[in-house]
XYZ file of C-alpha atoms in Angstrom:
713
model
C 50.477 7.390 -15.651
C 50.545 3.548 -15.680
C 49.271 3.842 -19.197
C 51.974 6.256 -20.438
C 54.049 4.969 -23.329
C 57.617 4.486 -22.065
C 60.436 6.106 -23.485
C 63.125 4.275 -21.687
C 66.985 4.983 -21.677
C 68.478 2.187 -19.696
C 71.616 2.537 -17.886
C 73.077 -0.792 -18.637
C 76.494 -2.018 -17.778
C 78.483 0.046 -20.553
C 76.154 3.134 -21.135
C 77.455 6.578 -19.904
C 76.215 7.481 -16.549
C 73.232 10.021 -16.910
C 73.485 13.501 -15.168
C 71.245 12.688 -12.440
C 72.211 8.986 -12.102
C 74.666 7.661 -9.382
C 74.922 7.163 -5.561
C 78.293 8.934 -4.865
C 80.871 8.831 -2.332
C 81.376 12.213 -0.605
C 85.197 11.874 -0.743
C 85.033 11.492 -4.517
C 82.600 14.503 -5.229
C 85.330 17.002 -6.119
C 87.083 14.703 -8.613
C 84.052 13.185 -10.232
C 80.983 15.370 -9.809
C 81.728 18.972 -8.768
C 81.740 20.432 -12.235
C 78.398 19.115 -13.171
C 76.786 19.884 -9.875
C 78.045 23.424 -10.289
C 76.544 23.625 -13.723
C 73.099 22.453 -12.258
C 73.007 24.957 -9.455
C 75.092 23.746 -6.611
C 76.615 26.880 -4.674
C 78.797 25.001 -2.034
C 82.355 23.876 -2.281
C 83.265 20.321 -1.952
C 84.755 21.122 1.491
C 81.322 22.400 2.680
C 79.725 19.072 1.726
C 82.495 16.723 3.088
C 85.300 17.952 5.396
C 87.156 15.760 7.994
C 88.730 18.715 9.847
C 85.870 21.274 9.670
C 82.028 21.124 10.143
C 80.253 20.242 6.928
C 76.980 19.103 5.536
C 77.885 15.397 6.250
C 77.818 16.210 10.060
C 74.174 16.860 10.046
C 73.178 13.547 8.168
C 72.786 10.412 10.450
C 71.685 6.917 9.884
C 68.532 6.576 11.754
C 68.215 3.040 13.634
C 70.268 1.304 10.950
C 67.564 1.431 8.131
C 66.640 4.892 7.343
C 68.315 8.383 7.072
C 67.583 11.415 9.256
C 68.969 14.988 9.502
C 69.765 17.285 12.306
C 67.865 20.373 11.982
C 68.661 22.428 15.038
C 71.511 23.522 17.346
C 69.741 21.255 20.077
C 69.974 17.858 18.413
C 66.579 17.814 16.762
C 66.145 15.080 14.218
C 63.803 14.923 11.241
C 63.021 11.689 9.540
C 60.005 9.969 8.034
C 56.919 8.901 9.973
C 57.379 5.373 8.540
C 61.015 5.302 9.757
C 60.004 6.200 13.412
C 56.849 4.028 12.944
C 57.769 1.045 15.301
C 59.012 3.498 17.906
C 55.770 5.461 17.836
C 53.796 2.088 17.971
C 55.860 0.831 20.809
C 55.368 4.009 22.844
C 51.556 3.864 22.138
C 48.721 1.975 24.135
C 45.035 1.739 23.622
C 44.711 4.577 26.107
C 47.507 6.715 24.807
C 47.456 5.942 21.308
C 50.044 8.316 19.926
C 50.258 6.193 16.455
C 46.473 7.140 15.802
C 46.435 10.425 17.439
C 49.894 12.024 16.989
C 51.957 13.378 19.727
C 53.757 16.705 20.612
C 56.123 17.270 23.642
C 55.648 20.521 24.866
C 59.359 20.684 26.324
C 62.232 18.383 26.599
C 60.943 16.755 29.823
C 57.880 15.392 27.895
C 60.005 13.814 25.224
C 59.537 10.125 25.067
C 62.405 7.398 25.130
C 61.618 4.164 23.012
C 63.398 1.022 24.397
C 65.992 0.927 21.419
C 66.737 3.683 19.208
C 70.057 5.113 17.737
C 71.584 7.442 15.378
C 74.918 7.058 13.595
C 76.988 10.030 12.628
C 79.515 9.529 9.967
C 83.089 10.747 10.841
C 85.396 9.948 7.942
C 86.083 7.273 5.349
C 89.209 6.304 3.472
C 90.350 3.610 0.735
C 92.086 0.590 1.723
C 91.665 -1.322 -1.457
C 95.379 -1.614 -2.281
C 95.999 -2.753 1.249
C 93.644 -5.502 1.337
C 93.944 -6.582 -2.345
C 97.707 -6.892 -2.054
C 97.135 -9.859 0.291
C 95.163 -11.914 -2.115
C 95.742 -13.745 -5.410
C 93.772 -15.536 -8.220
C 95.042 -18.920 -6.920
C 93.078 -18.810 -3.709
C 89.800 -20.262 -3.304
C 86.913 -18.132 -2.323
C 87.138 -19.360 1.293
C 90.839 -18.687 1.547
C 90.403 -15.303 0.072
C 87.422 -14.311 2.449
C 89.517 -15.518 5.351
C 92.424 -13.333 4.362
C 90.418 -10.275 3.688
C 88.620 -10.594 7.040
C 91.759 -10.870 9.038
C 92.914 -7.650 7.428
C 89.535 -5.952 7.883
C 89.709 -6.911 11.765
C 93.032 -4.974 11.928
C 91.952 -1.896 10.123
C 88.893 -1.694 12.261
C 91.021 -1.913 15.502
C 93.450 0.601 14.369
C 90.712 3.316 13.715
C 88.242 2.700 16.592
C 90.323 4.834 18.951
C 89.900 2.385 21.894
C 86.240 1.803 21.112
C 85.233 5.531 20.883
C 84.128 4.821 17.194
C 82.483 2.109 15.257
C 84.636 1.161 12.198
C 83.203 -0.702 9.340
C 85.186 -1.874 6.420
C 82.866 -2.783 3.147
C 83.427 -4.263 -0.117
C 82.501 -2.461 -3.253
C 82.313 -3.470 -7.014
C 81.647 -7.024 -5.915
C 85.089 -7.243 -4.015
C 87.260 -5.064 -6.324
C 87.684 -2.098 -3.960
C 87.436 -1.688 -0.131
C 86.757 1.318 2.160
C 86.521 1.915 5.708
C 84.090 4.088 7.423
C 84.204 5.673 10.963
C 81.090 6.309 12.619
C 79.964 7.617 16.303
C 76.661 6.054 17.543
C 74.277 7.743 20.033
C 71.622 5.704 21.732
C 69.675 7.996 23.765
C 67.230 9.240 21.069
C 63.749 10.337 22.051
C 60.416 11.068 20.465
C 59.616 14.840 20.176
C 56.574 14.828 17.778
C 54.695 12.872 15.251
C 51.549 13.734 13.242
C 48.628 11.255 13.470
C 48.790 8.186 11.267
C 46.156 9.752 9.026
C 48.459 12.455 7.941
C 51.951 10.658 8.251
C 50.518 7.635 6.396
C 47.867 9.098 4.462
C 46.869 6.947 1.402
C 48.200 3.779 3.060
C 49.027 0.806 0.865
C 46.826 2.100 -1.954
C 49.135 5.196 -2.527
C 52.483 3.555 -1.622
C 54.878 4.003 -4.325
C 52.315 5.860 -6.303
C 52.110 9.484 -7.720
C 50.324 11.944 -7.310
C 50.912 11.712 -3.367
C 49.684 13.687 -0.460
C 51.356 12.168 2.558
C 52.779 14.106 5.655
C 55.396 11.345 6.096
C 57.613 12.790 8.909
C 58.470 12.561 12.518
C 60.697 14.271 15.031
C 63.305 13.025 17.536
C 65.980 14.508 19.568
C 69.522 13.203 20.184
C 70.673 13.380 23.773
C 74.381 13.142 25.267
C 76.197 13.436 28.343
C 77.205 16.944 29.493
C 80.328 16.847 27.413
C 78.621 15.848 24.333
C 79.660 12.161 24.362
C 77.266 9.212 23.580
C 75.767 7.902 26.737
C 73.097 5.441 27.824
C 69.832 7.132 28.607
C 69.759 9.023 31.884
C 67.735 11.937 33.210
C 71.048 13.764 33.393
C 71.590 13.757 29.710
C 71.263 16.893 27.647
C 70.228 17.544 24.040
C 73.163 17.063 21.629
C 75.077 20.168 20.212
C 75.841 18.930 16.743
C 78.867 19.876 14.765
C 76.414 21.218 12.072
C 72.708 21.406 11.507
C 70.764 22.339 8.459
C 69.114 25.318 7.671
C 65.448 25.097 6.751
C 64.267 27.025 3.695
C 60.494 28.173 3.403
C 60.874 30.216 0.441
C 60.001 27.214 -2.085
C 61.476 26.159 -5.228
C 60.597 25.971 -8.993
C 60.713 23.345 -11.583
C 64.383 22.531 -12.841
C 65.863 23.719 -9.507
C 68.948 21.952 -8.452
C 68.080 19.374 -5.719
C 70.606 17.106 -3.988
C 70.111 14.248 -1.531
C 72.414 12.998 1.135
C 71.570 9.628 2.951
C 72.248 5.937 3.483
C 70.828 4.072 0.491
C 70.478 0.443 1.407
C 71.019 -1.810 -1.537
C 71.076 -1.538 -5.354
C 72.215 -4.332 -7.778
C 73.097 -2.243 -11.072
C 75.739 -4.867 -11.944
C 73.250 -7.777 -11.670
C 73.607 -10.036 -14.800
C 70.642 -11.110 -16.992
C 70.403 -14.410 -15.222
C 69.712 -12.833 -11.797
C 67.141 -10.639 -13.030
C 65.236 -13.419 -14.743
C 65.558 -15.382 -11.535
C 64.110 -12.569 -9.513
C 61.232 -11.995 -11.938
C 60.350 -15.614 -12.422
C 61.074 -17.329 -9.328
C 62.152 -15.338 -6.164
C 59.754 -12.342 -6.421
C 56.595 -14.216 -7.036
C 57.218 -16.408 -4.096
C 57.887 -13.315 -1.868
C 54.790 -11.478 -3.177
C 52.632 -14.647 -2.610
C 53.995 -15.259 0.828
C 53.730 -11.794 1.965
C 50.091 -11.457 0.908
C 49.311 -14.620 2.669
C 50.596 -13.311 6.073
C 49.028 -9.759 5.479
C 45.478 -11.300 4.783
C 45.660 -13.225 8.214
C 47.297 -10.350 10.088
C 44.633 -7.858 9.074
C 41.915 -9.663 10.360
C 43.240 -9.857 13.741
C 44.296 -6.220 13.731
C 40.850 -5.071 12.730
C 39.444 -6.923 15.658
C 41.459 -5.413 18.574
C 43.416 -2.039 18.655
C 46.097 -3.246 20.900
C 46.835 -6.047 18.513
C 46.658 -3.412 15.733
C 49.332 -1.305 17.612
C 51.544 -4.372 18.325
C 51.667 -5.557 14.897
C 51.377 -2.106 13.012
C 55.169 -2.020 12.181
C 55.470 -5.434 11.128
C 52.451 -5.274 8.896
C 53.741 -2.111 7.406
C 57.006 -3.601 6.649
C 55.511 -6.678 4.856
C 53.013 -4.591 2.897
C 55.708 -2.244 1.771
C 57.825 -4.997 0.407
C 54.857 -6.993 -0.930
C 54.122 -3.986 -3.337
C 57.707 -3.343 -4.016
C 58.436 -6.740 -5.217
C 55.369 -6.939 -7.409
C 56.260 -3.473 -8.837
C 59.779 -4.722 -9.554
C 58.300 -7.790 -11.526
C 56.052 -5.648 -13.591
C 58.784 -2.939 -14.255
C 61.709 -5.385 -15.136
C 59.350 -7.361 -17.358
C 57.899 -4.199 -19.083
C 61.327 -2.612 -19.520
C 62.777 -6.102 -20.950
C 65.857 -5.465 -18.710
C 67.207 -8.983 -18.859
C 67.260 -8.814 -22.583
C 69.162 -5.516 -22.319
C 71.752 -7.069 -20.100
C 72.060 -9.973 -22.254
C 73.123 -7.806 -25.192
C 75.754 -6.111 -23.087
C 76.787 -9.686 -21.691
C 77.343 -10.702 -25.429
C 79.562 -7.583 -26.133
C 81.471 -8.310 -22.924
C 81.904 -11.976 -24.031
C 83.359 -10.725 -27.362
C 85.785 -8.376 -25.451
C 86.904 -11.189 -23.197
C 87.704 -13.256 -26.163
C 90.431 -10.910 -27.430
C 94.093 -11.527 -26.688
C 95.059 -10.300 -23.109
C 91.688 -10.809 -21.748
C 91.645 -14.689 -21.314
C 90.913 -14.525 -17.613
C 87.437 -13.075 -18.330
C 86.535 -15.473 -21.054
C 84.641 -18.115 -18.837
C 82.891 -15.597 -16.619
C 79.448 -15.389 -18.420
C 79.006 -19.149 -18.801
C 79.787 -19.610 -15.025
C 77.262 -17.015 -13.991
C 74.471 -18.212 -16.378
C 75.118 -21.849 -14.818
C 74.761 -20.620 -11.411
C 71.485 -18.982 -11.898
C 69.973 -21.870 -13.916
C 70.780 -24.329 -11.211
C 69.594 -21.982 -8.309
C 66.250 -20.780 -9.746
C 64.148 -23.157 -7.756
C 66.410 -22.590 -4.555
C 65.619 -18.957 -4.637
C 61.838 -19.677 -4.911
C 61.910 -22.039 -2.010
C 63.938 -19.672 0.288
C 61.502 -16.763 -0.363
C 58.594 -19.080 0.799
C 60.470 -19.900 3.761
C 61.656 -16.515 4.685
C 58.174 -15.410 5.276
C 57.674 -18.160 8.063
C 61.072 -17.067 9.783
C 59.629 -13.390 9.722
C 56.835 -14.337 12.055
C 57.500 -13.868 15.672
C 56.706 -17.431 16.676
C 58.544 -18.828 13.591
C 61.932 -17.447 14.702
C 61.412 -16.760 18.541
C 62.143 -20.311 19.881
C 65.304 -20.454 17.930
C 66.544 -17.137 18.992
C 65.881 -17.985 22.646
C 66.755 -21.646 22.375
C 70.711 -21.340 22.494
C 70.669 -18.961 25.463
C 68.140 -21.195 27.463
C 70.480 -24.137 26.445
C 73.646 -22.382 27.850
C 71.615 -21.380 31.050
C 70.765 -25.070 31.563
C 74.213 -26.224 31.487
C 75.422 -23.795 34.183
C 75.541 -24.322 38.012
C 73.170 -22.703 40.392
C 75.211 -19.680 41.049
C 76.009 -18.927 37.403
C 72.173 -19.317 36.458
C 71.319 -16.790 39.097
C 73.705 -14.428 37.357
C 72.400 -15.077 33.852
C 68.691 -15.207 34.960
C 67.854 -11.388 34.848
C 69.277 -10.713 31.392
C 67.662 -13.892 30.007
C 64.174 -12.743 31.631
C 64.748 -9.260 29.926
C 65.170 -10.904 26.575
C 62.250 -13.125 26.994
C 60.075 -9.922 28.020
C 61.241 -8.211 24.975
C 60.755 -10.887 22.627
C 57.277 -11.678 23.885
C 55.966 -8.078 23.961
C 53.026 -7.740 21.822
C 52.928 -11.481 20.763
C 49.256 -12.414 19.990
C 49.322 -16.168 20.059
C 45.857 -16.736 17.899
C 47.427 -14.465 15.138
C 50.713 -16.267 15.220
C 49.139 -19.734 14.903
C 46.870 -18.635 12.069
C 49.723 -16.970 10.141
C 52.038 -20.006 10.354
C 49.072 -22.417 9.453
C 48.572 -20.175 6.272
C 52.239 -20.073 5.667
C 52.872 -23.904 6.120
C 50.011 -24.612 3.639
C 51.628 -22.243 0.914
C 55.027 -23.315 1.682
C 54.303 -27.281 1.293
C 52.230 -26.796 -1.606
C 54.518 -24.591 -3.664
C 58.144 -24.934 -2.659
C 60.248 -27.750 -3.712
C 62.728 -29.762 -1.419
C 61.044 -28.421 1.670
C 62.555 -28.711 5.120
C 62.639 -32.214 6.179
C 60.925 -31.685 9.672
C 58.106 -29.906 7.687
C 57.796 -32.724 5.049
C 57.455 -35.210 7.837
C 54.735 -33.387 9.522
C 52.906 -32.871 6.472
C 53.201 -36.639 5.543
C 51.361 -37.213 9.122
C 48.563 -34.858 8.719
C 47.977 -35.316 4.945
C 48.970 -31.682 4.389
C 45.471 -30.670 4.844
C 44.076 -27.289 6.349
C 42.670 -29.027 9.281
C 45.906 -31.018 9.741
C 47.959 -28.116 9.957
C 45.509 -26.382 12.406
C 45.528 -29.404 14.748
C 49.366 -29.746 14.449
C 49.760 -26.134 15.609
C 47.189 -26.035 18.192
C 48.917 -29.125 19.719
C 52.555 -27.834 19.186
C 51.822 -24.539 20.928
C 49.794 -26.180 23.912
C 52.823 -28.549 24.418
C 55.385 -26.020 24.057
C 57.275 -23.979 26.781
C 57.429 -21.224 24.231
C 53.859 -20.667 24.115
C 53.939 -17.753 26.281
C 56.178 -15.747 28.576
C 54.792 -17.220 31.633
C 55.217 -20.802 30.585
C 58.962 -19.934 29.635
C 59.671 -18.303 32.931
C 58.016 -21.261 34.776
C 60.316 -23.545 32.744
C 63.568 -21.480 33.712
C 62.612 -21.940 37.438
C 62.962 -25.834 37.030
C 64.906 -26.218 33.709
C 65.102 -29.643 31.883
C 67.488 -30.089 28.854
C 65.539 -32.980 27.554
C 62.080 -30.763 27.581
C 63.956 -28.187 25.660
C 65.489 -30.642 23.350
C 62.031 -32.140 22.545
C 59.969 -29.072 22.694
C 57.693 -28.960 19.450
C 58.129 -25.311 18.635
C 61.813 -25.283 19.224
C 62.183 -28.199 16.802
C 59.909 -26.532 14.337
C 61.981 -23.237 14.417
C 65.426 -24.800 14.470
C 64.292 -27.101 11.553
C 63.252 -24.124 9.523
C 66.526 -22.340 10.265
C 68.650 -25.423 9.325
C 67.019 -25.736 6.063
C 67.342 -22.155 5.199
C 70.976 -22.267 6.019
C 71.506 -25.609 4.372
C 73.793 -25.855 1.156
C 74.650 -29.147 -0.673
C 78.207 -29.645 -1.699
C 77.129 -28.711 -5.401
C 75.466 -25.466 -4.104
C 78.651 -24.412 -2.143
C 80.654 -25.015 -5.403
C 78.280 -23.128 -7.431
C 78.307 -20.206 -4.992
C 82.191 -20.165 -4.813
C 82.529 -20.080 -8.692
C 79.759 -17.431 -9.106
C 81.276 -15.119 -6.558
C 84.704 -15.433 -8.419
C 83.046 -14.997 -11.598
C 80.763 -11.912 -10.526
C 83.848 -10.216 -9.209
C 85.622 -10.707 -12.650
C 82.608 -9.647 -14.535
C 82.613 -6.030 -12.709
C 86.458 -5.870 -13.040
C 86.219 -6.472 -16.701
C 83.300 -4.175 -17.314
C 85.269 -1.388 -15.886
C 88.434 -2.327 -17.895
C 86.287 -2.624 -20.958
C 85.144 1.113 -20.694
C 87.982 2.740 -18.722
C 86.860 6.355 -19.430
C 83.358 6.205 -17.777
C 82.619 7.515 -14.460
C 81.553 4.689 -12.195
C 79.752 4.573 -8.857
C 79.467 1.621 -6.629
C 76.064 -0.183 -5.655
C 74.465 0.953 -2.457
C 75.239 -0.797 0.579
C 74.043 1.434 3.580
C 77.115 3.826 3.343
C 76.598 7.603 3.191
C 75.988 8.777 -0.434
C 75.124 11.800 -2.296
C 72.835 11.980 -5.464
C 71.979 15.175 -7.319
C 69.476 16.207 -9.817
C 66.592 18.634 -10.493
C 62.969 19.204 -9.313
C 61.236 17.813 -12.263
C 57.733 16.722 -13.463
C 56.303 13.525 -14.678
C 53.948 13.830 -17.748
C 50.488 15.544 -17.114
C 48.276 13.482 -14.834
C 44.486 14.290 -14.509
C 44.631 12.982 -11.037
C 46.732 15.953 -9.901
C 45.049 19.179 -9.395
C 48.423 21.088 -9.515
C 49.267 23.526 -12.308
C 52.274 21.249 -12.990
C 52.841 17.557 -12.328
C 55.848 18.165 -10.081
C 53.886 18.927 -6.834
C 50.655 18.313 -4.981
C 48.488 20.497 -2.747
C 46.383 20.237 0.305
C 43.500 20.852 -1.988
C 44.437 17.332 -3.616
C 44.622 15.756 -0.176
C 41.222 16.932 0.813
C 39.831 15.579 -2.486
C 41.033 12.199 -1.613
C 39.371 12.161 1.860
C 37.101 9.617 2.682
C 35.644 9.674 6.176
C 36.351 6.544 8.264
C 38.559 4.892 5.671
C 41.649 3.604 7.137
C 43.749 4.907 4.370
C 42.032 8.121 3.359
C 40.552 9.637 6.452
C 41.812 13.071 7.661
C 41.688 15.056 10.982
C 39.027 17.415 11.180
C 41.360 20.063 12.224
C 43.270 19.747 9.167
C 40.270 20.063 6.770
C 39.124 23.125 8.929
C 42.600 24.841 8.251
C 42.071 24.073 4.358
C 38.686 25.513 4.163
C 39.723 28.609 6.148
C 42.872 28.806 3.783
C 44.776 29.240 7.116
C 48.243 28.456 5.672
C 50.363 31.124 7.505
C 53.623 31.601 6.143
C 53.898 28.085 4.659
C 51.783 28.789 1.585
C 53.450 29.008 -1.723
C 53.638 32.461 -3.430
C 50.584 31.345 -5.720
C 48.532 30.689 -2.626
C 48.467 26.937 -2.416
C 49.786 24.820 0.371
C 52.196 22.448 -1.022
C 52.328 18.828 0.234
C 54.632 16.690 -1.892
C 56.987 17.068 -4.800
C 59.141 15.279 -7.255
C 62.890 15.224 -8.066
C 64.723 13.017 -10.372
C 67.439 12.018 -7.924
C 68.710 8.472 -7.768
C 67.803 6.875 -4.399
C 66.650 3.605 -3.032
C 65.389 1.948 0.169
C 67.466 3.211 3.156
C 67.207 6.874 1.647
C 63.726 7.271 3.500
C 64.121 10.286 5.603
C 66.989 11.833 3.610
C 67.132 15.575 3.387
C 66.390 17.116 -0.071
C 68.656 20.060 -0.270
C 68.815 23.270 -2.610
C 71.997 24.536 -4.264
C 72.961 26.292 -0.804
C 72.557 23.119 1.003
C 69.302 24.307 2.638
C 66.550 21.913 3.451
C 63.585 21.953 1.145
C 62.191 18.496 1.499
C 62.143 15.153 3.017
C 62.521 11.978 0.532
C 60.089 9.175 1.271
C 59.235 7.137 -1.665
C 59.766 6.287 -5.350
C 57.417 5.971 -8.116
C 56.192 2.459 -9.192
C 56.798 3.148 -12.901
C 60.471 3.142 -12.216
C 60.400 0.366 -9.533
C 63.206 -1.339 -11.618
C 65.562 1.350 -10.080
C 67.492 -1.025 -7.869
C 68.730 -2.809 -11.096
C 68.619 -0.172 -13.784
C 68.429 3.536 -13.750
C 65.508 5.016 -15.905
C 66.492 8.599 -16.784
C 63.073 9.300 -18.244
C 60.796 8.123 -15.339
C 62.885 7.661 -12.151
C 61.551 9.949 -9.574
C 61.991 10.670 -5.856
C 58.818 11.441 -4.072
C 59.415 14.167 -1.210
C 57.409 15.855 1.416
C 57.771 19.682 1.042
C 59.347 21.050 4.157
C 56.640 23.872 4.242
C 54.078 21.182 4.622
C 56.179 19.661 7.436
C 56.337 23.096 9.095
C 52.694 23.962 8.447
C 51.699 20.821 10.219
C 53.979 21.479 13.138
C 52.916 24.914 13.613
C 49.326 25.491 12.297
C 47.912 22.032 12.732
C 49.746 20.762 16.121
C 50.352 24.181 17.593
C 53.921 23.200 18.231
C 55.464 26.466 17.472
C 58.139 26.124 19.980
C 59.632 23.482 17.700
C 59.692 26.161 14.893
C 61.543 28.467 17.172
C 64.470 26.305 17.546
C 65.147 25.969 13.784
C 67.518 28.079 11.817
C 65.362 29.611 8.816
C 66.894 30.926 5.592
C 66.139 34.570 4.966
């Protein structure tokens, strides 16, 4: 596949939207998309997809813990999402003795379902356009700071007007770089419990090697349940809570599908940058992403050493490692794809066309947009590289932990004895949570490796780090010695030392603590902007907003969709293959089978090991009602839906709105998808719902879960 000669149709600024391109607002489906969707196979009405007054599909789609998507699949609040979306909660609930991450977990009844410390789902209630209201308050003579302050004041009013006394969470978001504004009303439930998960050897089969690759053979799913009070309202965890009775839940379809069948996905895509100028793409490819890739690999190499030596450390850091590894491969894939597709060159051509349009009479306010944008990127290239090296240090637990706790401890010290007694329980809880799973030897070695990289590669580094580097000659031994001494002399070295300090606090000790100074120094440098940088940023924000406004005016008859920003969207396309791939045993290259999974099996390998029970089921061909009509057990399949990060766990729905799969990844050949849409190669990789049900029923023996589903006839 990687050697396939690309036939690329790039969706740049001014090209028409392809049939399967776009992350669309549900409230605009009837006006912008419904006819196209009907022609492709949709059998629902717009009202059945999005309704304010009646139950509709949108009521079954939830945002899962702020970063993924999930769906309600039963009348008892059962939630289906990806294994990797529930990964940190599964790891948190696991111990070396009860290792659910490695071995899997299946609750036999509601009482056995497990409550993680923190997990929530967000239901979407409604949305509305407030662009005219907000934009009527601003004008072109305002500075960016004045504009932002005015908008924020109005946003606060809109959110207050629509939260119904705190019952709902209301969020006003900007779209098209500040040219439109919409508010979104949500209801959050925080009592969410683990129901079931396959072992990691199924849920993460293929590991980092197969991540972003096709053909794929991963059972990437997990099950949770939403609980509410007896009246169905959100409530903090209580044994008295009951499974939620949702407004709507999805019907599960076990009948399969074929190539070119209609497929739509609803979910919460995190972020795209389809309007990004050429200068931004070049900055990412040459400066920002290479720093991210190098710093990520540096952390991963050190972490893996400790994780391989101790299973408890492996569990404690499994989620952090998986997140870093995912973005490491993603960023490298972005570099490769954007370079191969010559995306920046394509955008430059569109910018030249825009500049020509802007020079015409009546378009004068757009004439200086491109020069301002190009100047910004030229002068911030090195800054973007520096910030990405620095970010990886701030992603370490001990790089950020002293800063996060420091201000609370400072406030605690300033209070009288009675107030301290009041604050101490909450402060101790925060300390316990933040220190849970911290392995100091790993943290020291990761920081040492990151400091060596940062000081050797980044320019204009944090002053406190430059000073330390000067005293230890920036040597490997010097950084090890500095960190050993800093940890030994810090109240932040361990939970116990910090708790002892709180029993007899001293403001001067905190002020001069080496790890506190280290952490706050990193944050101060990350947040620092020179006067020139502030001016550049203000000019850029205004120019970028005008660029998007102008591009839409330049081509007023086109259908436009806003960049993703973690708001609910719908994307539609088809089940569709990639060119033939000899690595896939399937008859057509749009699905994979359990046969292909077993072919990848490597006993004892941390990425390609398999449970013996699954192999036994394969050898017996004991697939039950979950086999395809042709006899094979389907595992994963492809659609050409337009998705990005945040869509993980999104339901793949057929024309009737029935659940046929679970989105979990994209293909590396189209990794530039956050910036451009490649109509030829863009694919969504999905878990076939039949494989999910097979694993729940035949592999795990949890048929009681199947019994509570609504199955299509």
